[in-house]
Amino acid sequence: MSKSSIKQEEIINSYIESPDKQRKLYRRTLVTVIFSQIFGGAGLAAGVTVGALLAQDMLGTDDFTGVPTALFTLGSAVAALLVGRISQKHGRRFGLGLGFITGGIGAIGVIIAAVLNSIWLLLPALLVYGAGTATNLQARYAGTDLANSKQRATAASMAMVFTTIGAVAGPNLVNVTGEFAVSMGIPSLGGPFILAAAAYILAGIILLIFLRPDPLLIANALAVRSVGARQYTDNQLGQPLERRGVILGASVMILTQIVMVAIMTMTPVHMKHHGHGLGDVGLVIGFHIGSMYLPSLITGILVDKIGRKIMAVASGVTLLTSGVVAALAPADSMVMLIVALSLLGLGWNFGLISGTALIVDSTTPTNRAKVQGSVDVLIALAGASGGALSGMVVAHSSYAALSFTGSILSLLLIPIMFWPYNRGSNLNNQG
């Protein structure tokens, strides 16, 4: 065993023996994740705000304007799997840190593609950029590693709520970053990706430097020490109760992701067709992303207090309302578009935090990061599908038809949540 391994084991053992040190590490982990998420949110917002518009400019058609969202979401699927595996083996610090830095490199590739007007460079760059999206989502799990069962949703929400600062600032800086880009000889739509590159790389550096000792490694050691290694094997996931919880949590997050990504992706294009400028688009998307993250702390408390399933059903009802409002909103009404996209973000927020809590409840430290990464792959693929199909639906039908379709899909959350009840599952005590 190397000296560094021996030293790491000594550090881990010192935390196992000290509940006070564990509490302090829990708080320090949350602070570190919070700072990384402020920058991560800014990086995330760039692709959401102008990705579809950049592709529209390059391709000259609306049919494939959903492709950028599909690509960076597909890239996030691959990254989610890799980040989860790396985190399980080496800890959250390396998994999340490398994931954010990779996303920053992808954003640099998008900037170069914009300068060269190269769609063939844009496509792979967006795939790599997607690593930041996956990492931004997986960071929410880091806060739960040392949380008890009554703190898990709240801990996940703490990471998410501070994403709001960067995520809301990003879309509302599209004009400023666009002007900065033009001054450097870069097309204005490449501006937000300059912000994304810097933000993602900074987020990664923060995690690599400050997320130590690693909370997942400490949690794993605590679990093995307190309960016994025999009970903490990957086979535990094979038990019906845990598997059902994973399926429920994944189903909630997959459905909310499809609906949210599909409607969100086409809203900027819909607005542009009806005379809205980039400032208007940035305002609407800013409200949307703010609603995705800002309510997180309250949502986390509600999920912990009144139950995972009740909040998942609330997610379906909120997304249903959002789709109806978006479909019926006059295209020139900024107020109605803001209401629709805010409800869309809020419904996604309810679904993500309740689903996250279900996943954490159903896993153990020795399989948690791996399972979380695998579930996030499915979420990302669902988002990629929603993004890719949304452009085709709008091109051959209408934005209203897309919004109504999203409303119908969101209703599926209600029967899914009642599925365990019909089988007498013990998950009933989770909400």
Short mmCIF file of C-alpha atoms in Angstrom, two decimals, residues 10 76 96 173 213 238 287 338 350 364 387 427:
data_model
loop_
_atom_site.label_atom_id
_atom_site.label_comp_id
_atom_site.label_asym_id
_atom_site.label_seq_id
_atom_site.Cartn_x
_atom_site.Cartn_y
_atom_site.Cartn_z
CA GLU A 10 -5.93 7.25 8.37
CA SER A 76 -24.54 14.20 -20.70
CA LEU A 96 -17.48 15.79 -10.42
CA LEU A 173 -26.24 38.05 -19.90
CA PRO A 213 -11.92 14.41 2.46
CA GLY A 238 -31.66 -6.74 -6.18
CA PHE A 287 -37.47 32.80 -15.19
CA ILE A 338 -43.06 33.59 -18.39
CA PHE A 350 -40.70 18.84 -7.84
CA THR A 364 -26.36 2.21 -0.11
CA GLY A 387 -35.06 17.76 -27.53
CA LEU A 427 -42.65 2.18 0.01
#
